C-alpha positions as a printed NumPy array, in Angstrom:
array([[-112.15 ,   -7.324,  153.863],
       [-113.366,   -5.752,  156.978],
       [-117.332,   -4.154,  156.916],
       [-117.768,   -0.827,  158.577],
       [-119.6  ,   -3.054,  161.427],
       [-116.082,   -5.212,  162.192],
       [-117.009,   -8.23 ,  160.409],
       [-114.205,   -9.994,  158.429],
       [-114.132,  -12.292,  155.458],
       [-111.422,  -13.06 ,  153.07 ],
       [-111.874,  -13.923,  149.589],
       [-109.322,  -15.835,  147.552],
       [-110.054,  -17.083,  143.482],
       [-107.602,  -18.586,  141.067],
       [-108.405,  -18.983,  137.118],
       [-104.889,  -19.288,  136.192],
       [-103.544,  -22.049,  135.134],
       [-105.382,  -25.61 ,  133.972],
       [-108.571,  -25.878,  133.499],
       [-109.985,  -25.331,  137.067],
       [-110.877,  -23.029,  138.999],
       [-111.954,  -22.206,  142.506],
       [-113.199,  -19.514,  144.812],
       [-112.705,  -19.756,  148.333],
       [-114.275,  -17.648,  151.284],
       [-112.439,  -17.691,  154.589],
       [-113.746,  -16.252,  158.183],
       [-111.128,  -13.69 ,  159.845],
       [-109.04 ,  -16.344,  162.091],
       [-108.379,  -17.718,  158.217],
       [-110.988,  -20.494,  158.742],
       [-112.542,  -21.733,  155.485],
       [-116.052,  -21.312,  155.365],
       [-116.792,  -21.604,  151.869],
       [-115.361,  -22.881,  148.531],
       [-116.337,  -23.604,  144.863],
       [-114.247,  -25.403,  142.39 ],
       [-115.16 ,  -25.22 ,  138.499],
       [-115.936,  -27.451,  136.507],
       [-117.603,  -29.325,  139.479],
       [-117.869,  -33.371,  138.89 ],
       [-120.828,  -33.215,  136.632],
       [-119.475,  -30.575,  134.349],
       [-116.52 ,  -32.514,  133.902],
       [-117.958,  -35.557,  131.839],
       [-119.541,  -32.605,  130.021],
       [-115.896,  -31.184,  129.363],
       [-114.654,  -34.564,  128.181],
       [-117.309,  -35.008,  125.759],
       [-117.137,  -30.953,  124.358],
       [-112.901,  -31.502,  124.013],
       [-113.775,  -34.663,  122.043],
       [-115.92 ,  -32.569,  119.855],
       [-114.3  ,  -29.564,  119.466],
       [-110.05 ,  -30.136,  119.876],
       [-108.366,  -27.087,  120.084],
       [-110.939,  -25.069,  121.444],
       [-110.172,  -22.802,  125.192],
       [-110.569,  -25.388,  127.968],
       [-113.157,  -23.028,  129.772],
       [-115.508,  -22.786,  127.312],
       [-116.008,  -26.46 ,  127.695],
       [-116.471,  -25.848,  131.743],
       [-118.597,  -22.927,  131.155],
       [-120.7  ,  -24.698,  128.232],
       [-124.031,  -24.825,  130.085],
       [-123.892,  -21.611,  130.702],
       [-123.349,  -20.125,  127.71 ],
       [-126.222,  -22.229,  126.321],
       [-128.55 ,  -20.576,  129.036],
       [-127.257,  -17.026,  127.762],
       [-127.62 ,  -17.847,  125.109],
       [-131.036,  -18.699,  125.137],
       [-132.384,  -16.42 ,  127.222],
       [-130.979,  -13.284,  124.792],
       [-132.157,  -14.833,  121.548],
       [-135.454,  -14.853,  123.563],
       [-135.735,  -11.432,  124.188],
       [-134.858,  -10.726,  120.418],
       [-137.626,  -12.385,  119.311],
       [-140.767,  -11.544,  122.326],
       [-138.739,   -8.594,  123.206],
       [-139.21 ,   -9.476,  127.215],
       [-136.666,   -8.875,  129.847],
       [-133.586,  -11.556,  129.455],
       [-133.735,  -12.787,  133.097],
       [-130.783,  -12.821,  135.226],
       [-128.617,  -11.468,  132.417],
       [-126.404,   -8.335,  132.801],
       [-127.53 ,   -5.227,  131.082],
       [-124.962,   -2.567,  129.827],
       [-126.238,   -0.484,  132.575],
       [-125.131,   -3.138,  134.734],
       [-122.02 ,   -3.853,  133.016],
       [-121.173,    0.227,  133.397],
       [-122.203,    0.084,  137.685],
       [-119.7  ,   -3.086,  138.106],
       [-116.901,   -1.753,  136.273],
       [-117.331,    1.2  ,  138.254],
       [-117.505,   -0.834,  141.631],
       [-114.044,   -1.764,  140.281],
       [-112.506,    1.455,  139.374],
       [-113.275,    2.887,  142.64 ],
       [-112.017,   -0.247,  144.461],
       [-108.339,   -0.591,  142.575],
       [-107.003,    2.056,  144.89 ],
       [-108.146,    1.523,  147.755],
       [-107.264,   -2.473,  147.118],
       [-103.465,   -0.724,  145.511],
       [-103.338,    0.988,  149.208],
       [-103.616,   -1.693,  151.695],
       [-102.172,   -4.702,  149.505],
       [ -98.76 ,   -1.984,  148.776],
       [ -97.27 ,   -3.137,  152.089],
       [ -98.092,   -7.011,  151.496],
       [ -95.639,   -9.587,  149.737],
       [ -96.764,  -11.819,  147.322],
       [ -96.254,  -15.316,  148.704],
       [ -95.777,  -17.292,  145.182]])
């Protein structure tokens, strides 16, 4: 991705496959500057304990357990005081990122169209 004042970052993510995944965040000579793997070591023993519990369940709701608790939590909140979930998407919000995506698939179609996949 290049910004409209020549800066240039790529951005790479992979949930397929497994149960990890990872985000990675590279300069423009392909340097990487940045990446996240999920689960991370601390939300693993939390995964081994959750697929002990629950066999058969999808492997990343076990990674993404803490999370969903604090979702959770923070909506069943609001139900009850009726105060602003914090940090939680509204529909509204939902609507403006889906839209952020709609507009980007073309443009995204266009310059990948002359690329081949390398897998």
């Amino acid at each position: 991705i290049k910004t409209k004042t020549g800066k240039a970052v790529s951005v790479q993510a992979d949930r397929c496959g497994g149960d990890t995944s990872f985000a990675m965040v590279s300069d423009a000579d392909g340097k990487e500057m940045f990446r996240h793997c999920m689960p991370d070591e601390e939300d693993k023993a939390n995964v081994s304990v959750l697929e002990a519990k629950y066999p058969g369940a999808m492997p990343y709701f076990f990674s993404q357990d803490p999370d969903y608790i604090t979702v959770k939590e923070r909506v069943a909140k609001m139900c009850v005081t009726g105060e602003e979930a914090l940090d939680i998407a509204t529909i509204d919000i939902a609507i403006a990122a889906l839209s952020v995506g709609e507009y980007l698939t073309p443009l995204m179609q266009k310059e990948l169209s002359g690329t081949v996949a390398s897998q």
